[in-house]
Amino acid sequence: MADEALFLLLHNQMVSGVYKSAEQGEVENGRCITKLENMGFRVGQGLIERFTKDTARFKDELDIMKFICKDFWTTVFKKQIDNLRTNHQGIYVLQDNKFRLLTQLSAGKQYLEHASKYLAFTCGLIRGGLSNLGIKSIVTAEVSSMPACKFQVMIQKL
């Protein structure tokens, strides 16, 4: 329980620190979001390396996504992804109905425009993890009502 609180506090401080140190132009151009996503990318690479060192090779892309939704998500956020959908053409949607990094914000719509700040790190986390497993991807996040969110993973074919 304490480690979860520390993670939430660290994440909030990271977001706050990146935005406070940025100049006005960087915020408007989305550089803060990019900076947070890059931090998440590096952390995701390291975590996946550690989590998969004793596991068997994955059969396919879907196997990897199931690992991300179950084992990876459980280790980082203390719960599994609520829903994984795919069109079997390289697009996956991961839905978390009670995303931990958004539960600290209001459940209403008043903070909806700030949600992207708090999701950038996690987008990078997913992208970094997939990258270390040999999958190049683009990860975006969408929030329609807090604290539920969807992460869309588009696999880029080499």
mmCIF file of N, CA, C and O in Angstrom, residues 13-70:
data_model
loop_
_atom_site.group_PDB
_atom_site.id
_atom_site.type_symbol
_atom_site.label_atom_id
_atom_site.label_comp_id
_atom_site.label_asym_id
_atom_site.label_seq_id
_atom_site.Cartn_x
_atom_site.Cartn_y
_atom_site.Cartn_z
ATOM 1 N N GLN A 13 4.342 14.493 -8.853
ATOM 2 C CA GLN A 13 5.456 15.434 -8.767
ATOM 3 C C GLN A 13 6.190 15.537 -10.100
ATOM 4 O O GLN A 13 6.652 16.608 -10.478
ATOM 5 N N MET A 14 6.310 14.407 -10.801
ATOM 6 C CA MET A 14 6.950 14.405 -12.110
ATOM 7 C C MET A 14 6.176 15.295 -13.087
ATOM 8 O O MET A 14 6.759 16.139 -13.770
ATOM 9 N N VAL A 15 4.882 15.096 -13.135
ATOM 10 C CA VAL A 15 4.031 15.884 -14.031
ATOM 11 C C VAL A 15 4.122 17.359 -13.657
ATOM 12 O O VAL A 15 4.348 18.228 -14.509
ATOM 13 N N SER A 16 3.992 17.640 -12.383
ATOM 14 C CA SER A 16 4.051 19.009 -11.892
ATOM 15 C C SER A 16 5.413 19.644 -12.201
ATOM 16 O O SER A 16 5.489 20.777 -12.676
ATOM 17 N N GLY A 17 6.481 18.916 -11.949
ATOM 18 C CA GLY A 17 7.827 19.425 -12.188
ATOM 19 C C GLY A 17 8.097 19.732 -13.645
ATOM 20 O O GLY A 17 8.688 20.762 -13.980
ATOM 21 N N VAL A 18 7.663 18.841 -14.531
ATOM 22 C CA VAL A 18 7.873 19.057 -15.965
ATOM 23 C C VAL A 18 7.116 20.302 -16.426
ATOM 24 O O VAL A 18 7.642 21.124 -17.173
ATOM 25 N N TYR A 19 5.888 20.479 -15.950
ATOM 26 C CA TYR A 19 5.094 21.628 -16.371
ATOM 27 C C TYR A 19 5.574 22.929 -15.743
ATOM 28 O O TYR A 19 5.525 23.983 -16.364
ATOM 29 N N LYS A 20 6.049 22.879 -14.498
ATOM 30 C CA LYS A 20 6.541 24.101 -13.841
ATOM 31 C C LYS A 20 7.854 24.576 -14.454
ATOM 32 O O LYS A 20 8.098 25.765 -14.541
ATOM 33 N N SER A 21 8.713 23.647 -14.861
ATOM 34 C CA SER A 21 10.013 24.031 -15.415
ATOM 35 C C SER A 21 9.931 24.432 -16.879
ATOM 36 O O SER A 21 10.880 24.991 -17.417
ATOM 37 N N ALA A 22 8.825 24.166 -17.510
ATOM 38 C CA ALA A 22 8.675 24.465 -18.936
ATOM 39 C C ALA A 22 8.357 25.939 -19.153
ATOM 40 O O ALA A 22 7.739 26.590 -18.318
ATOM 41 N N GLU A 23 8.788 26.418 -20.286
ATOM 42 C CA GLU A 23 8.417 27.763 -20.689
ATOM 43 C C GLU A 23 7.052 27.687 -21.363
ATOM 44 O O GLU A 23 6.607 26.624 -21.785
ATOM 45 N N GLN A 24 6.404 28.819 -21.489
ATOM 46 C CA GLN A 24 5.046 28.854 -22.036
ATOM 47 C C GLN A 24 4.952 28.210 -23.420
ATOM 48 O O GLN A 24 4.027 27.458 -23.693
ATOM 49 N N GLY A 25 5.903 28.454 -24.288
ATOM 50 C CA GLY A 25 5.874 27.885 -25.635
ATOM 51 C C GLY A 25 5.956 26.378 -25.641
ATOM 52 O O GLY A 25 5.352 25.715 -26.476
ATOM 53 N N GLU A 26 6.720 25.804 -24.699
ATOM 54 C CA GLU A 26 6.854 24.347 -24.623
ATOM 55 C C GLU A 26 5.534 23.694 -24.248
ATOM 56 O O GLU A 26 5.195 22.634 -24.755
ATOM 57 N N VAL A 27 4.798 24.327 -23.344
ATOM 58 C CA VAL A 27 3.509 23.771 -22.926
ATOM 59 C C VAL A 27 2.538 23.785 -24.103
ATOM 60 O O VAL A 27 1.858 22.805 -24.377
ATOM 61 N N GLU A 28 2.504 24.897 -24.818
ATOM 62 C CA GLU A 28 1.579 25.030 -25.942
ATOM 63 C C GLU A 28 1.932 24.095 -27.094
ATOM 64 O O GLU A 28 1.060 23.608 -27.794
ATOM 65 N N ASN A 29 3.209 23.823 -27.298
ATOM 66 C CA ASN A 29 3.635 22.956 -28.397
ATOM 67 C C ASN A 29 3.593 21.477 -28.038
ATOM 68 O O ASN A 29 3.925 20.639 -28.858
ATOM 69 N N GLY A 30 3.255 21.140 -26.830
ATOM 70 C CA GLY A 30 3.154 19.745 -26.431
ATOM 71 C C GLY A 30 4.477 19.109 -26.047
ATOM 72 O O GLY A 30 4.581 17.889 -25.949
ATOM 73 N N ARG A 31 5.504 19.920 -25.829
ATOM 74 C CA ARG A 31 6.813 19.354 -25.477
ATOM 75 C C ARG A 31 6.793 18.696 -24.101
ATOM 76 O O ARG A 31 7.544 17.758 -23.856
ATOM 77 N N CYS A 32 5.969 19.196 -23.206
ATOM 78 C CA CYS A 32 5.872 18.605 -21.864
ATOM 79 C C CYS A 32 5.317 17.183 -21.948
ATOM 80 O O CYS A 32 5.805 16.279 -21.276
ATOM 81 N N ILE A 33 4.297 17.014 -22.772
ATOM 82 C CA ILE A 33 3.708 15.691 -22.974
ATOM 83 C C ILE A 33 4.776 14.747 -23.539
ATOM 84 O O ILE A 33 4.925 13.615 -23.092
ATOM 85 N N THR A 34 5.543 15.227 -24.517
ATOM 86 C CA THR A 34 6.600 14.418 -25.121
ATOM 87 C C THR A 34 7.655 14.043 -24.092
ATOM 88 O O THR A 34 8.132 12.908 -24.065
ATOM 89 N N LYS A 35 8.018 14.994 -23.248
ATOM 90 C CA LYS A 35 9.018 14.737 -22.210
ATOM 91 C C LYS A 35 8.536 13.647 -21.243
ATOM 92 O O LYS A 35 9.271 12.725 -20.907
ATOM 93 N N LEU A 36 7.281 13.748 -20.822
ATOM 94 C CA LEU A 36 6.705 12.739 -19.913
ATOM 95 C C LEU A 36 6.617 11.380 -20.598
ATOM 96 O O LEU A 36 6.898 10.345 -19.986
ATOM 97 N N GLU A 37 6.226 11.380 -21.869
ATOM 98 C CA GLU A 37 6.127 10.110 -22.590
ATOM 99 C C GLU A 37 7.503 9.462 -22.748
ATOM 100 O O GLU A 37 7.650 8.246 -22.606
ATOM 101 N N ASN A 38 8.522 10.260 -23.007
ATOM 102 C CA ASN A 38 9.876 9.721 -23.127
ATOM 103 C C ASN A 38 10.374 9.142 -21.803
ATOM 104 O O ASN A 38 11.072 8.125 -21.787
ATOM 105 N N MET A 39 10.015 9.780 -20.700
ATOM 106 C CA MET A 39 10.363 9.229 -19.382
ATOM 107 C C MET A 39 9.700 7.865 -19.199
ATOM 108 O O MET A 39 10.321 6.905 -18.757
ATOM 109 N N GLY A 40 8.422 7.791 -19.544
ATOM 110 C CA GLY A 40 7.690 6.539 -19.444
ATOM 111 C C GLY A 40 8.264 5.464 -20.354
ATOM 112 O O GLY A 40 8.327 4.287 -19.985
ATOM 113 N N PHE A 41 8.698 5.862 -21.546
ATOM 114 C CA PHE A 41 9.286 4.918 -22.496
ATOM 115 C C PHE A 41 10.504 4.226 -21.888
ATOM 116 O O PHE A 41 10.626 3.008 -21.917
ATOM 117 N N ARG A 42 11.381 5.006 -21.284
ATOM 118 C CA ARG A 42 12.596 4.450 -20.691
ATOM 119 C C ARG A 42 12.267 3.547 -19.498
ATOM 120 O O ARG A 42 12.856 2.481 -19.338
ATOM 121 N N VAL A 43 11.318 3.956 -18.691
ATOM 122 C CA VAL A 43 10.905 3.134 -17.546
ATOM 123 C C VAL A 43 10.263 1.837 -18.032
ATOM 124 O O VAL A 43 10.531 0.756 -17.509
ATOM 125 N N GLY A 44 9.420 1.929 -19.060
ATOM 126 C CA GLY A 44 8.774 0.744 -19.628
ATOM 127 C C GLY A 44 9.778 -0.255 -20.162
ATOM 128 O O GLY A 44 9.639 -1.468 -19.969
ATOM 129 N N GLN A 45 10.815 0.241 -20.825
ATOM 130 C CA GLN A 45 11.866 -0.652 -21.324
ATOM 131 C C GLN A 45 12.532 -1.407 -20.177
ATOM 132 O O GLN A 45 12.732 -2.614 -20.249
ATOM 133 N N GLY A 46 12.868 -0.685 -19.129
ATOM 134 C CA GLY A 46 13.544 -1.307 -17.991
ATOM 135 C C GLY A 46 12.668 -2.305 -17.254
ATOM 136 O O GLY A 46 13.123 -3.392 -16.878
ATOM 137 N N LEU A 47 11.399 -1.939 -17.064
ATOM 138 C CA LEU A 47 10.487 -2.840 -16.357
ATOM 139 C C LEU A 47 10.251 -4.131 -17.132
ATOM 140 O O LEU A 47 10.269 -5.221 -16.551
ATOM 141 N N ILE A 48 10.023 -4.021 -18.418
ATOM 142 C CA ILE A 48 9.778 -5.219 -19.233
ATOM 143 C C ILE A 48 11.000 -6.124 -19.222
ATOM 144 O O ILE A 48 10.887 -7.347 -19.146
ATOM 145 N N GLU A 49 12.161 -5.525 -19.286
ATOM 146 C CA GLU A 49 13.393 -6.315 -19.244
ATOM 147 C C GLU A 49 13.453 -7.132 -17.951
ATOM 148 O O GLU A 49 13.786 -8.311 -17.954
ATOM 149 N N ARG A 50 13.106 -6.499 -16.871
ATOM 150 C CA ARG A 50 13.132 -7.171 -15.573
ATOM 151 C C ARG A 50 12.019 -8.223 -15.450
ATOM 152 O O ARG A 50 12.240 -9.308 -14.940
ATOM 153 N N PHE A 51 10.817 -7.894 -15.914
ATOM 154 C CA PHE A 51 9.676 -8.798 -15.745
ATOM 155 C C PHE A 51 9.751 -10.033 -16.636
ATOM 156 O O PHE A 51 9.180 -11.065 -16.307
ATOM 157 N N THR A 52 10.396 -9.928 -17.781
ATOM 158 C CA THR A 52 10.377 -11.037 -18.743
ATOM 159 C C THR A 52 11.653 -11.874 -18.743
ATOM 160 O O THR A 52 11.762 -12.792 -19.549
ATOM 161 N N LYS A 53 12.577 -11.593 -17.854
ATOM 162 C CA LYS A 53 13.851 -12.321 -17.919
ATOM 163 C C LYS A 53 13.693 -13.819 -17.659
ATOM 164 O O LYS A 53 14.473 -14.607 -18.160
ATOM 165 N N ASP A 54 12.678 -14.230 -16.916
ATOM 166 C CA ASP A 54 12.476 -15.648 -16.621
ATOM 167 C C ASP A 54 11.242 -16.238 -17.299
ATOM 168 O O ASP A 54 10.789 -17.315 -16.926
ATOM 169 N N THR A 55 10.679 -15.533 -18.282
ATOM 170 C CA THR A 55 9.485 -16.058 -18.960
ATOM 171 C C THR A 55 9.869 -16.642 -20.317
ATOM 172 O O THR A 55 10.883 -16.273 -20.903
ATOM 173 N N ALA A 56 9.032 -17.534 -20.803
ATOM 174 C CA ALA A 56 9.247 -18.137 -22.126
ATOM 175 C C ALA A 56 8.959 -17.090 -23.202
ATOM 176 O O ALA A 56 8.266 -16.098 -22.952
ATOM 177 N N ARG A 57 9.466 -17.334 -24.399
ATOM 178 C CA ARG A 57 9.192 -16.414 -25.512
ATOM 179 C C ARG A 57 7.706 -16.379 -25.821
ATOM 180 O O ARG A 57 6.996 -17.368 -25.661
ATOM 181 N N PHE A 58 7.268 -15.247 -26.286
ATOM 182 C CA PHE A 58 5.858 -15.099 -26.639
ATOM 183 C C PHE A 58 5.614 -15.633 -28.042
ATOM 184 O O PHE A 58 6.458 -15.491 -28.920
ATOM 185 N N LYS A 59 4.425 -16.241 -28.245
ATOM 186 C CA LYS A 59 4.087 -16.820 -29.544
ATOM 187 C C LYS A 59 3.867 -15.753 -30.604
ATOM 188 O O LYS A 59 4.342 -15.862 -31.711
ATOM 189 N N ASP A 60 3.076 -14.759 -30.227
ATOM 190 C CA ASP A 60 2.692 -13.750 -31.211
ATOM 191 C C ASP A 60 2.377 -12.421 -30.525
ATOM 192 O O ASP A 60 2.502 -12.282 -29.316
ATOM 193 N N GLU A 61 1.947 -11.480 -31.347
ATOM 194 C CA GLU A 61 1.595 -10.136 -30.899
ATOM 195 C C GLU A 61 0.501 -10.154 -29.828
ATOM 196 O O GLU A 61 0.581 -9.435 -28.838
ATOM 197 N N LEU A 62 -0.519 -10.966 -30.044
ATOM 198 C CA LEU A 62 -1.635 -11.033 -29.103
ATOM 199 C C LEU A 62 -1.167 -11.546 -27.738
ATOM 200 O O LEU A 62 -1.600 -11.055 -26.699
ATOM 201 N N ASP A 63 -0.278 -12.508 -27.742
ATOM 202 C CA ASP A 63 0.309 -13.025 -26.506
ATOM 203 C C ASP A 63 1.025 -11.922 -25.727
ATOM 204 O O ASP A 63 0.910 -11.831 -24.505
ATOM 205 N N ILE A 64 1.752 -11.103 -26.451
ATOM 206 C CA ILE A 64 2.477 -9.987 -25.825
ATOM 207 C C ILE A 64 1.488 -8.992 -25.225
ATOM 208 O O ILE A 64 1.663 -8.529 -24.091
ATOM 209 N N MET A 65 0.425 -8.686 -25.958
ATOM 210 C CA MET A 65 -0.566 -7.732 -25.455
ATOM 211 C C MET A 65 -1.275 -8.287 -24.219
ATOM 212 O O MET A 65 -1.566 -7.542 -23.285
ATOM 213 N N LYS A 66 -1.528 -9.580 -24.196
ATOM 214 C CA LYS A 66 -2.144 -10.195 -23.011
ATOM 215 C C LYS A 66 -1.207 -10.090 -21.814
ATOM 216 O O LYS A 66 -1.645 -9.840 -20.697
ATOM 217 N N PHE A 67 0.097 -10.270 -22.059
ATOM 218 C CA PHE A 67 1.080 -10.125 -20.986
ATOM 219 C C PHE A 67 1.070 -8.692 -20.443
ATOM 220 O O PHE A 67 1.084 -8.480 -19.233
ATOM 221 N N ILE A 68 1.013 -7.717 -21.347
ATOM 222 C CA ILE A 68 0.964 -6.301 -20.931
ATOM 223 C C ILE A 68 -0.278 -6.050 -20.080
ATOM 224 O O ILE A 68 -0.204 -5.407 -19.034
ATOM 225 N N CYS A 69 -1.420 -6.576 -20.517
ATOM 226 C CA CYS A 69 -2.690 -6.322 -19.815
ATOM 227 C C CYS A 69 -2.792 -7.036 -18.474
ATOM 228 O O CYS A 69 -3.450 -6.529 -17.553
ATOM 229 N N LYS A 70 -2.204 -8.193 -18.365
ATOM 230 C CA LYS A 70 -2.318 -8.959 -17.118
ATOM 231 C C LYS A 70 -1.125 -8.716 -16.205
ATOM 232 O O LYS A 70 -1.231 -8.028 -15.195
#
